[in-house]
Short mmCIF file of C-alpha atoms in Angstrom, two decimals:
data_model
loop_
_atom_site.label_atom_id
_atom_site.label_comp_id
_atom_site.label_asym_id
_atom_site.label_seq_id
_atom_site.Cartn_x
_atom_site.Cartn_y
_atom_site.Cartn_z
CA MET A 823 18.65 9.31 12.28
CA ALA A 824 21.49 12.74 10.90
CA THR A 825 19.98 15.07 9.23
CA VAL A 826 21.12 17.75 6.81
CA ALA A 827 22.10 20.63 8.86
CA GLN A 828 19.88 23.80 8.51
CA GLY A 829 21.65 26.40 5.84
CA GLU A 830 23.63 23.09 4.07
CA ASP A 831 22.80 22.38 0.76
CA GLU A 832 20.93 19.26 0.43
CA ARG A 833 22.86 18.13 -3.29
CA THR A 834 25.91 18.91 -1.31
CA VAL A 835 25.88 16.96 1.29
CA GLN A 836 24.18 14.18 -0.66
CA LYS A 837 26.37 13.84 -2.95
CA SER A 838 29.58 13.99 0.37
CA TYR A 839 27.69 11.30 1.19
CA TRP A 840 27.47 8.67 -1.66
CA MET A 841 31.19 9.85 -2.66
CA GLU A 842 31.97 8.26 0.86
CA GLN A 843 29.68 4.97 0.23
CA SER A 844 31.06 4.53 -3.07
CA VAL A 845 34.63 3.97 -2.99
CA ASP A 846 34.15 0.10 -2.86
CA LEU A 847 31.24 0.06 -5.59
CA THR A 848 29.94 -3.27 -4.39
CA VAL A 849 26.55 -4.51 -4.30
CA GLN A 850 26.78 -4.54 -0.43
CA SER A 851 27.90 -0.73 -0.51
CA MET A 852 25.11 0.07 -2.48
CA MET A 853 22.26 -1.76 -0.33
CA LEU A 854 24.47 -0.80 2.76
CA ASP A 855 23.39 -3.97 4.54
CA SER A 856 25.87 -6.96 5.71
CA ARG A 857 23.75 -9.74 3.85
CA ALA A 858 23.48 -7.93 0.30
CA SER A 859 24.27 -10.61 -1.94
CA ASP A 860 21.38 -12.15 -0.64
CA LEU A 861 18.89 -9.66 -0.25
CA ASP A 862 19.60 -8.93 -3.64
CA ARG A 863 19.34 -12.35 -5.08
CA GLU A 864 16.08 -12.68 -3.19
CA GLU A 865 14.29 -8.78 -3.96
CA ARG A 866 15.46 -8.41 -7.68
CA PRO A 867 12.82 -10.87 -9.47
CA GLU A 868 10.25 -9.55 -7.22
CA ILE A 869 11.08 -6.16 -8.09
CA LEU A 870 11.61 -7.04 -11.49
CA SER A 871 7.56 -8.78 -11.41
CA LEU A 872 5.69 -5.92 -10.10
CA LEU A 873 7.16 -4.43 -13.33
CA PRO A 874 4.46 -3.70 -15.91
CA PRO A 875 5.79 -5.36 -19.46
CA LEU A 876 8.25 -3.75 -21.26
CA HIS A 877 9.41 -5.18 -25.01
CA GLY A 878 9.85 -3.02 -26.86
CA LYS A 879 9.63 0.49 -24.31
CA SER A 880 11.78 3.40 -23.35
CA VAL A 881 12.38 3.34 -19.96
CA LEU A 882 14.21 5.94 -17.64
CA GLU A 883 16.18 4.75 -14.70
CA LEU A 884 16.81 7.25 -12.07
CA GLY A 885 19.51 6.63 -9.64
CA ALA A 886 20.63 3.60 -11.13
CA GLY A 887 23.88 3.26 -9.14
CA ILE A 888 26.14 0.35 -10.43
CA GLY A 889 23.35 -1.17 -12.66
CA ARG A 890 21.70 -4.29 -10.99
CA PHE A 891 18.50 -3.74 -12.34
CA THR A 892 20.15 -2.34 -15.68
CA GLY A 893 20.74 -4.89 -17.66
CA GLU A 894 17.75 -6.80 -16.16
CA LEU A 895 15.96 -3.67 -17.85
CA ALA A 896 17.55 -3.92 -21.20
CA LYS A 897 17.20 -7.28 -21.85
CA ASP A 898 12.87 -6.36 -22.37
CA ALA A 899 12.76 -2.65 -22.98
CA GLY A 900 13.83 -1.15 -26.09
CA GLN A 901 15.76 1.85 -24.49
CA VAL A 902 17.02 2.29 -21.68
CA ILE A 903 18.60 5.35 -19.79
CA ALA A 904 20.29 4.62 -16.92
CA VAL A 905 20.70 7.96 -15.21
CA ASP A 906 22.99 8.28 -11.61
CA PHE A 907 25.03 11.55 -10.30
CA ILE A 908 27.99 9.85 -9.00
CA ASP A 909 30.51 9.63 -11.89
CA SER A 910 32.50 6.32 -11.27
CA VAL A 911 29.23 4.51 -10.62
CA ILE A 912 27.41 5.14 -14.01
CA LYS A 913 31.28 4.32 -15.24
CA LYS A 914 30.98 1.23 -13.58
CA ASN A 915 27.28 0.39 -14.38
CA GLU A 916 28.40 1.15 -18.27
CA SER A 917 31.09 -1.22 -17.83
CA ALA A 918 29.08 -4.15 -16.46
CA ASN A 919 26.61 -3.07 -19.40
CA GLY A 920 27.67 -1.02 -21.76
CA HIS A 921 27.50 -4.17 -24.00
CA PHE A 922 23.78 -3.57 -24.31
CA LYS A 923 22.94 -2.02 -27.61
CA ASN A 924 19.66 -0.47 -26.06
CA VAL A 925 21.45 1.54 -22.58
CA SER A 926 22.89 4.81 -22.70
CA PHE A 927 24.44 6.31 -19.39
CA MET A 928 24.37 9.66 -18.12
CA CYS A 929 25.92 11.46 -14.84
CA ALA A 930 22.90 13.87 -14.20
CA ASP A 931 21.46 14.78 -10.67
CA VAL A 932 17.73 14.26 -11.04
CA THR A 933 17.44 17.07 -9.27
CA SER A 934 19.18 19.48 -12.53
CA PRO A 935 17.35 21.70 -14.83
CA ASN A 936 20.33 20.87 -16.79
CA MET A 937 18.99 17.09 -17.28
CA GLN A 938 17.12 17.44 -20.58
CA ILE A 939 14.65 14.54 -20.89
CA GLN A 940 11.95 15.09 -23.80
CA PRO A 941 8.45 15.55 -22.94
CA GLU A 942 5.81 12.51 -23.22
CA SER A 943 9.39 10.51 -24.41
CA VAL A 944 9.56 7.27 -21.74
CA ASP A 945 7.03 4.73 -21.15
CA LEU A 946 8.31 3.52 -17.78
CA ILE A 947 10.72 5.60 -14.98
CA PHE A 948 12.02 3.05 -12.59
CA SER A 949 13.92 4.60 -9.60
CA ASN A 950 15.04 2.21 -6.80
CA TRP A 951 16.06 4.12 -3.55
CA LEU A 952 16.26 7.44 -4.76
CA LEU A 953 13.25 9.81 -3.18
CA MET A 954 14.66 9.28 0.23
CA TYR A 955 17.70 11.54 -0.87
CA LEU A 956 16.10 14.53 -1.84
CA SER A 957 14.58 17.34 0.18
CA ASP A 958 10.78 17.16 0.41
CA LYS A 959 10.46 20.23 -2.09
CA GLU A 960 12.86 18.02 -4.20
CA VAL A 961 10.74 15.12 -4.36
CA GLU A 962 7.72 17.51 -5.28
CA ASN A 963 9.38 19.01 -8.05
CA LEU A 964 10.86 15.76 -9.38
CA VAL A 965 7.20 14.27 -9.38
CA GLU A 966 6.04 17.48 -11.60
CA ARG A 967 9.28 17.09 -14.03
CA MET A 968 8.00 12.77 -14.14
CA MET A 969 5.00 13.68 -15.70
CA LYS A 970 6.11 15.80 -18.02
CA TRP A 971 8.50 13.28 -19.01
CA LEU A 972 5.71 10.39 -19.06
CA LYS A 973 3.86 9.59 -22.13
CA VAL A 974 0.05 8.85 -21.41
CA ASP A 975 -0.32 5.68 -19.98
CA GLY A 976 3.26 5.34 -18.93
CA PHE A 977 4.52 4.24 -15.76
CA ILE A 978 6.64 5.36 -12.50
CA PHE A 979 7.93 2.76 -9.96
CA PHE A 980 9.93 3.12 -7.70
CA ARG A 981 10.97 1.85 -4.08
CA GLU A 982 11.97 3.50 -0.43
CA SER A 983 12.85 2.70 2.73
CA CYS A 984 10.44 4.18 5.09
CA PHE A 985 10.19 5.16 8.84
CA HIS A 986 14.09 3.91 9.23
CA GLN A 987 16.91 2.69 7.83
CA SER A 988 16.51 -0.97 6.07
CA GLY A 989 20.10 -1.63 5.80
CA ASP A 990 22.55 -3.02 9.03
CA CYS A 991 25.70 -1.42 8.10
CA LYS A 992 26.92 1.38 10.19
CA ARG A 993 27.38 5.03 9.31
CA ARG A 994 29.56 7.39 10.53
CA ASN A 995 26.81 10.35 9.15
CA ASN A 996 23.05 9.72 7.39
CA PRO A 997 21.30 12.14 5.75
CA THR A 998 19.02 10.19 4.08
CA HIS A 999 15.32 11.03 4.42
CA TYR A 1000 12.89 8.18 6.15
CA ARG A 1001 9.38 8.93 5.49
CA GLU A 1002 6.09 8.16 5.96
CA PRO A 1003 4.72 6.19 2.90
CA ARG A 1004 2.06 8.83 3.10
CA PHE A 1005 4.24 11.32 1.57
CA TYR A 1006 4.79 9.70 -0.82
CA THR A 1007 1.59 8.86 -1.72
CA LYS A 1008 0.60 12.38 -1.18
CA ALA A 1009 3.05 13.78 -3.24
CA PHE A 1010 2.13 11.12 -6.47
CA LYS A 1011 -1.86 11.78 -6.10
CA ASP A 1012 -1.39 15.59 -5.50
CA CYS A 1013 0.51 16.38 -9.19
CA HIS A 1014 -1.74 17.23 -12.10
CA MET A 1015 -0.78 18.85 -15.28
CA HIS A 1016 -2.36 20.74 -18.77
CA ASP A 1017 -1.51 20.11 -22.03
CA GLY A 1018 -2.22 23.06 -24.33
CA PHE A 1019 -5.19 21.09 -25.45
CA GLY A 1020 -7.57 21.37 -22.88
CA ASN A 1021 -6.41 17.81 -21.10
CA SER A 1022 -6.11 17.21 -17.16
CA PHE A 1023 -3.36 14.66 -16.46
CA GLU A 1024 -3.13 12.56 -12.71
CA LEU A 1025 -1.48 9.45 -11.48
CA SER A 1026 -3.21 6.75 -10.94
CA LEU A 1027 -2.40 4.32 -8.10
CA ILE A 1028 -1.95 0.64 -9.05
CA SER A 1029 -0.09 -1.14 -6.58
CA PHE A 1030 1.31 0.14 -3.26
CA LYS A 1031 3.18 -2.86 -1.09
CA CYS A 1032 6.21 -4.07 1.20
CA ILE A 1033 8.85 -5.94 -0.60
CA THR A 1034 7.88 -9.28 0.37
CA ALA A 1035 11.84 -10.55 0.78
CA TYR A 1036 12.28 -7.83 3.24
CA VAL A 1037 9.46 -8.85 5.26
CA ARG A 1038 10.71 -12.06 5.39
CA ASN A 1039 14.04 -11.81 5.93
CA LYS A 1040 13.93 -9.31 8.49
CA LYS A 1041 11.47 -10.25 10.61
CA ASN A 1042 13.32 -12.37 12.66
CA GLN A 1043 16.03 -10.29 13.33
CA ASN A 1044 15.75 -8.59 16.80
CA GLN A 1045 18.51 -5.45 16.57
CA ALA A 1046 16.31 -2.37 16.70
CA ASN A 1047 17.40 -0.70 13.57
CA THR A 1048 15.85 -3.40 11.65
CA GLN A 1049 12.53 -3.66 13.10
CA PHE A 1050 11.15 -0.04 12.56
CA PHE A 1051 11.32 0.15 8.64
CA LEU A 1052 9.67 -0.78 6.28
CA THR A 1053 10.79 -1.14 2.73
CA ILE A 1054 7.56 -0.17 -0.18
CA CYS A 1055 7.31 0.28 -3.63
CA TRP A 1056 4.68 2.57 -5.69
CA LEU A 1057 3.83 1.75 -9.39
CA TRP A 1058 1.77 4.76 -10.42
CA GLN A 1059 0.08 5.06 -13.89
CA LYS A 1060 -0.15 8.44 -16.28
CA VAL A 1061 -3.81 8.70 -16.97
CA ARG A 1062 -6.48 11.43 -17.97
CA SER A 1063 -8.10 13.11 -15.04
CA THR A 1064 -11.56 11.37 -16.47
CA ASN A 1065 -10.12 7.87 -16.31
CA ASP A 1066 -9.13 7.49 -13.02
CA ARG A 1067 -10.56 5.35 -10.32
CA GLY A 1068 -13.73 6.55 -9.47
CA PHE A 1069 -14.59 4.14 -7.00
CA GLN A 1070 -11.10 3.93 -4.91
CA ARG A 1071 -11.22 7.97 -4.95
CA PHE A 1072 -14.72 7.76 -3.58
CA LEU A 1073 -13.52 5.37 -1.00
CA ASP A 1074 -10.96 7.75 0.03
CA ASN A 1075 -11.86 10.68 -0.27
CA VAL A 1076 -15.79 9.87 1.33
CA GLN A 1077 -16.37 6.70 3.07
CA TYR A 1078 -12.92 6.20 4.23
CA LYS A 1079 -11.11 9.48 4.86
CA CYS A 1080 -8.19 9.57 6.92
CA SER A 1081 -10.21 11.18 9.68
CA GLY A 1082 -12.74 8.48 9.47
CA ILE A 1083 -10.93 5.66 9.47
CA LEU A 1084 -9.83 7.14 12.53
CA ARG A 1085 -13.33 7.78 13.96
CA TYR A 1086 -13.85 4.01 13.04
CA GLU A 1087 -10.75 2.89 14.83
CA ARG A 1088 -11.56 4.77 18.23
CA VAL A 1089 -14.96 2.57 18.08
CA PHE A 1090 -13.87 -0.81 16.94
CA GLY A 1091 -10.45 -1.11 19.28
CA GLU A 1092 -6.67 -0.54 18.01
CA GLY A 1093 -5.98 -1.67 14.58
CA TYR A 1094 -9.58 -2.46 13.30
CA VAL A 1095 -12.57 -0.63 11.06
CA SER A 1096 -15.14 -4.08 11.02
CA THR A 1097 -17.88 -4.82 13.77
CA GLY A 1098 -16.83 -6.01 16.79
CA GLY A 1099 -12.95 -5.20 16.75
CA LEU A 1100 -10.54 -7.78 18.33
CA GLY A 1101 -13.70 -9.34 19.94
CA THR A 1102 -15.15 -10.99 16.65
CA THR A 1103 -11.97 -11.09 15.46
CA LYS A 1104 -11.02 -13.93 17.82
CA GLU A 1105 -14.19 -15.42 17.74
CA PHE A 1106 -14.31 -16.30 13.68
CA VAL A 1107 -10.85 -16.51 13.69
CA ALA A 1108 -11.05 -19.34 15.90
CA LYS A 1109 -13.41 -21.25 12.83
CA LEU A 1110 -10.47 -21.44 10.96
CA GLU A 1111 -8.05 -23.49 12.95
CA LEU A 1112 -4.81 -21.92 11.52
CA LYS A 1113 -2.01 -24.15 11.94
CA PRO A 1114 2.33 -22.08 11.48
CA GLY A 1115 3.16 -21.53 8.49
CA GLN A 1116 0.17 -21.37 6.60
CA LYS A 1117 -0.88 -18.59 4.42
CA VAL A 1118 -4.08 -16.49 4.68
CA LEU A 1119 -5.43 -13.62 2.15
CA ASP A 1120 -7.32 -11.04 3.71
CA VAL A 1121 -9.54 -9.55 0.97
CA GLY A 1122 -10.53 -6.00 2.18
CA CYS A 1123 -7.62 -5.95 5.01
CA GLY A 1124 -8.47 -2.06 6.21
CA ILE A 1125 -5.93 -1.10 9.12
CA GLY A 1126 -4.08 -4.49 9.59
CA GLY A 1127 -5.96 -5.22 13.30
CA GLY A 1128 -6.98 -9.24 12.07
CA ASP A 1129 -3.85 -9.80 10.13
CA PHE A 1130 -1.62 -9.00 12.86
CA TYR A 1131 -3.51 -10.71 15.35
CA MET A 1132 -3.69 -13.92 13.24
CA ALA A 1133 0.29 -13.64 12.49
CA GLU A 1134 1.32 -12.43 15.80
CA ASN A 1135 -0.78 -15.55 17.41
CA PHE A 1136 -0.62 -18.23 14.93
CA ASP A 1137 2.68 -17.95 12.88
CA VAL A 1138 1.08 -17.67 9.75
CA GLU A 1139 1.93 -15.44 6.62
CA VAL A 1140 -0.41 -13.04 5.68
CA VAL A 1141 -1.39 -11.01 2.97
CA GLY A 1142 -3.60 -7.76 3.35
CA ILE A 1143 -4.77 -6.45 -0.06
CA ASP A 1144 -7.58 -2.46 -0.09
CA LEU A 1145 -8.36 -0.75 -2.36
CA SER A 1146 -8.21 2.34 0.10
CA VAL A 1147 -4.83 3.60 0.00
CA ASN A 1148 -5.95 5.52 3.08
CA MET A 1149 -6.73 2.30 4.50
CA VAL A 1150 -3.15 0.17 3.70
CA SER A 1151 -1.32 3.66 4.56
CA PHE A 1152 -2.62 3.13 8.16
CA ALA A 1153 -2.12 -0.26 8.16
CA LEU A 1154 1.67 0.31 7.54
CA GLU A 1155 2.26 2.39 9.62
CA ARG A 1156 0.92 0.09 12.21
CA ALA A 1157 3.47 -2.62 10.98
CA ILE A 1158 5.66 -0.83 12.91
CA GLY A 1159 7.99 -2.30 15.37
CA ARG A 1160 5.73 -5.81 14.62
CA ASN A 1161 8.00 -9.21 14.43
CA CYS A 1162 5.44 -11.27 12.05
CA SER A 1163 4.91 -12.14 8.67
CA VAL A 1164 2.07 -9.39 7.34
CA GLU A 1165 2.38 -7.74 4.05
CA PHE A 1166 -0.16 -5.34 1.97
CA GLU A 1167 -0.97 -4.11 -0.54
CA VAL A 1168 -3.09 -1.23 -2.44
CA ALA A 1169 -5.21 -3.56 -4.62
CA ASP A 1170 -8.73 -4.58 -6.47
CA CYS A 1171 -9.79 -8.23 -5.61
CA THR A 1172 -11.84 -8.13 -8.90
CA GLU A 1173 -8.39 -7.35 -11.21
CA LYS A 1174 -5.98 -9.13 -8.89
CA SER A 1175 -4.48 -12.09 -9.43
CA TYR A 1176 -2.61 -15.11 -7.91
CA PRO A 1177 -1.52 -18.69 -9.10
CA ASP A 1178 -3.42 -21.70 -8.21
CA ASN A 1179 -3.66 -22.98 -4.95
CA THR A 1180 -1.35 -20.06 -3.31
CA PHE A 1181 -3.57 -19.56 -0.32
CA ASP A 1182 -4.58 -22.30 2.82
CA VAL A 1183 -7.51 -19.69 3.82
CA ILE A 1184 -8.93 -16.22 2.48
CA TYR A 1185 -10.77 -14.15 4.74
CA SER A 1186 -12.60 -11.26 4.29
CA ARG A 1187 -14.63 -8.65 7.08
CA ASP A 1188 -17.65 -6.73 5.52
CA THR A 1189 -15.93 -6.21 2.27
CA ILE A 1190 -17.53 -8.17 -0.52
CA LEU A 1191 -20.08 -5.55 -0.37
CA HIS A 1192 -18.61 -3.66 -1.98
CA ILE A 1193 -18.28 -6.22 -5.14
CA GLN A 1194 -20.97 -5.94 -7.95
CA ASP A 1195 -19.92 -9.21 -9.88
CA LYS A 1196 -19.96 -11.36 -6.50
CA PRO A 1197 -19.69 -15.03 -8.41
CA SER A 1198 -16.65 -14.28 -10.41
CA LEU A 1199 -14.68 -13.13 -7.42
CA PHE A 1200 -15.92 -16.70 -5.47
CA ARG A 1201 -14.41 -18.17 -8.62
CA ALA A 1202 -11.43 -16.37 -8.17
CA PHE A 1203 -11.42 -17.34 -4.56
CA TYR A 1204 -11.72 -21.15 -5.13
CA LYS A 1205 -8.68 -21.60 -7.73
CA TRP A 1206 -6.67 -19.29 -5.28
CA LEU A 1207 -7.68 -22.13 -2.31
CA LYS A 1208 -5.01 -24.72 -1.51
CA PRO A 1209 -7.21 -28.21 -1.33
CA GLY A 1210 -8.72 -28.39 1.78
CA GLY A 1211 -8.63 -24.55 1.99
CA LYS A 1212 -11.13 -22.30 4.09
CA VAL A 1213 -12.87 -19.20 2.89
CA LEU A 1214 -14.51 -16.98 5.93
CA ILE A 1215 -16.69 -14.07 4.83
CA SER A 1216 -18.20 -11.53 7.16
CA ASP A 1217 -20.91 -9.00 5.60
CA TYR A 1218 -23.79 -7.09 5.78
CA CYS A 1219 -27.21 -8.43 4.12
CA LYS A 1220 -30.66 -7.30 3.82
CA ARG A 1221 -33.64 -8.70 4.16
CA ALA A 1222 -36.09 -10.05 1.03
CA GLY A 1223 -38.10 -7.28 -0.49
CA ILE A 1224 -37.64 -3.46 -1.09
CA PRO A 1225 -35.98 -1.91 1.09
CA SER A 1226 -36.67 1.36 2.89
CA PRO A 1227 -36.30 4.89 1.27
CA GLU A 1228 -33.72 5.30 4.01
CA PHE A 1229 -32.13 2.02 3.37
CA LEU A 1230 -32.32 2.39 -0.26
CA GLU A 1231 -30.54 6.16 0.34
CA TYR A 1232 -27.85 4.43 2.49
CA ILE A 1233 -27.10 1.44 0.11
CA LYS A 1234 -26.91 4.05 -2.57
CA GLN A 1235 -24.67 6.54 -0.50
CA ARG A 1236 -22.59 3.52 0.02
CA GLY A 1237 -22.05 2.13 -3.39
CA TYR A 1238 -22.86 -1.60 -1.09
CA ASP A 1239 -24.58 -4.56 -3.22
CA LEU A 1240 -26.12 -6.12 -0.33
CA HIS A 1241 -27.81 -9.80 -0.85
CA ASN A 1242 -30.36 -11.48 1.69
CA ILE A 1243 -29.77 -14.25 3.90
CA GLU A 1244 -32.29 -15.43 6.39
CA ALA A 1245 -30.65 -15.45 9.56
CA TYR A 1246 -28.11 -12.83 11.18
CA GLY A 1247 -25.99 -13.65 14.28
CA GLN A 1248 -25.13 -11.36 17.03
CA PHE A 1249 -24.54 -8.19 14.95
CA LEU A 1250 -27.54 -6.18 17.88
CA ASN A 1251 -25.72 -7.12 20.47
CA VAL A 1252 -22.38 -6.01 18.81
CA LEU A 1253 -23.66 -2.85 17.66
CA GLN A 1254 -24.86 -2.19 20.99
CA ARG A 1255 -22.07 -2.65 22.68
CA GLU A 1256 -19.84 -0.21 20.34
CA LEU A 1257 -22.60 2.90 21.00
CA ASP A 1258 -22.89 2.49 24.14
CA ALA A 1259 -18.93 2.54 24.61
CA VAL A 1260 -18.89 5.70 22.78
CA GLU A 1261 -21.93 7.54 24.64
CA LYS A 1262 -20.19 6.59 28.23
CA ASP A 1263 -16.87 8.11 26.62
CA LYS A 1264 -18.43 10.87 25.06
CA ASP A 1265 -16.14 13.53 26.66
CA ALA A 1266 -12.91 12.28 25.74
CA PHE A 1267 -14.48 11.29 21.93
CA ILE A 1268 -15.47 14.78 21.33
CA LYS A 1269 -12.07 15.91 22.33
CA GLU A 1270 -9.99 13.72 20.19
CA PHE A 1271 -11.88 14.47 17.47
CA SER A 1272 -15.25 17.35 17.50
CA GLU A 1273 -18.87 17.24 18.68
CA ASN A 1274 -19.96 16.75 14.79
CA ASP A 1275 -17.51 13.28 14.49
CA TYR A 1276 -19.37 12.59 17.52
CA SER A 1277 -22.82 13.03 16.25
CA GLU A 1278 -22.24 11.57 12.67
CA ILE A 1279 -20.70 7.98 14.67
CA VAL A 1280 -23.82 7.83 17.36
CA ASN A 1281 -26.68 8.76 14.39
CA GLY A 1282 -25.27 6.18 12.07
CA TRP A 1283 -25.08 3.79 14.88
CA LYS A 1284 -28.20 4.23 16.33
CA ALA A 1285 -29.75 4.57 12.43
CA LYS A 1286 -27.81 0.83 12.32
CA LEU A 1287 -29.15 -0.08 15.31
CA LYS A 1288 -32.78 0.60 13.97
CA ARG A 1289 -32.43 -1.14 10.33
CA SER A 1290 -31.55 -4.12 12.26
CA SER A 1291 -33.74 -4.43 14.58
CA ALA A 1292 -36.24 -4.14 12.05
CA GLY A 1293 -34.52 -7.08 10.14
CA GLU A 1294 -33.86 -4.54 7.36
CA GLN A 1295 -29.77 -4.70 7.42
CA ARG A 1296 -28.30 -8.13 8.84
CA TRP A 1297 -24.87 -9.14 9.39
CA GLY A 1298 -24.03 -12.74 7.55
CA LEU A 1299 -21.25 -14.92 8.18
CA PHE A 1300 -19.78 -17.37 5.71
CA ILE A 1301 -17.48 -20.38 5.56
CA ALA A 1302 -17.05 -22.57 3.13
CA LYS A 1303 -14.36 -24.91 2.74
CA LYS A 1304 -12.80 -26.32 -0.94
#
């Protein structure tokens, strides 16, 4: 991958690159893919379906290009400002969409301080393949400016190619920045602003997922340049800091910090953060009798190990959702190079909706314990399942009666909502096996993490074994059929 040479001006290089790519002003030259027309036809409605309601809203479209989204946005929005930094490109957009009286066209570089947008004047900022043509610092600066332009409760939607180029067109040079998704997530999560009245604002992540059209269309292509990329979209909302999702923040900052996820993976095995790792996954999935072409929803997908196992071994389509941004970020990174149909999304399963009869299987490992209103969630599962579909859930449970003070503190600290069951399979054996493996490999574990990390894992597993041996903490497996 070509990069901007040291000492060269980023904007000069990017403008020269896009002047060259914009000679033809076609969908193929804009998307840099030989199958651009087919991809555009499939992905455009998908991307539009991910946007918040636009009726009567003000939309700022950055990097609007020749306007394949401009006209679509204008159909519902009250006002659209389409911006691009190549004059011929924005004129092509105007010739195609100028009949929309609610659209204005601006030739401007989004990084330029001369591009003036009124503070708190926009309901939605939309960009499609823009940030990867900015330097890291330019991205961070633009995020701050977008926050100022956005109304409170307004949204930012953007899509980028990560890790590698998504198009198959060969280029003489390529100054694009193919970043890890975590770069963009961090840049937006870290952005905070204050007004003159003592109010503080931040960006709350509403959605973070792969574009399904690319997962579906690229998974069977064997060229090296299509297997090691992800095209991912984010939807953020500007909120008052006190209104942000407290539980999501708890997961990412306490229970599932990046370092904590890696420690769990070290215990459970590559791709796993659930008890038993691949071993219990094989055992549980065997009970589902999966068939090629079936569709699976994994609620609380973690870092994706179970999803990859099901998709690669049974040729099923898997949709993995998790409330933890860190979990989904790792899952997306572990999807690199895999030739299977798996997509991931940051989503709250209690707020997510799917059409009735969408899935053949709903699968959830050690996740429902976080949910307070389980009956409502199970009613949703029932609607989402096809007739004859199956639900498989494994979860931590507790014995009847009042928990010990130690266990009660553990439940409170984790935010669990545990229920009773009368019997619990092989939890003790699995816990003991995982503890033995960590203690046997003590030196390597400490070298990879730290002495403190080792002590936390070992002490945590021993405490869990003690509670489980006393019958206080249990592990249940539940399977149901619609």
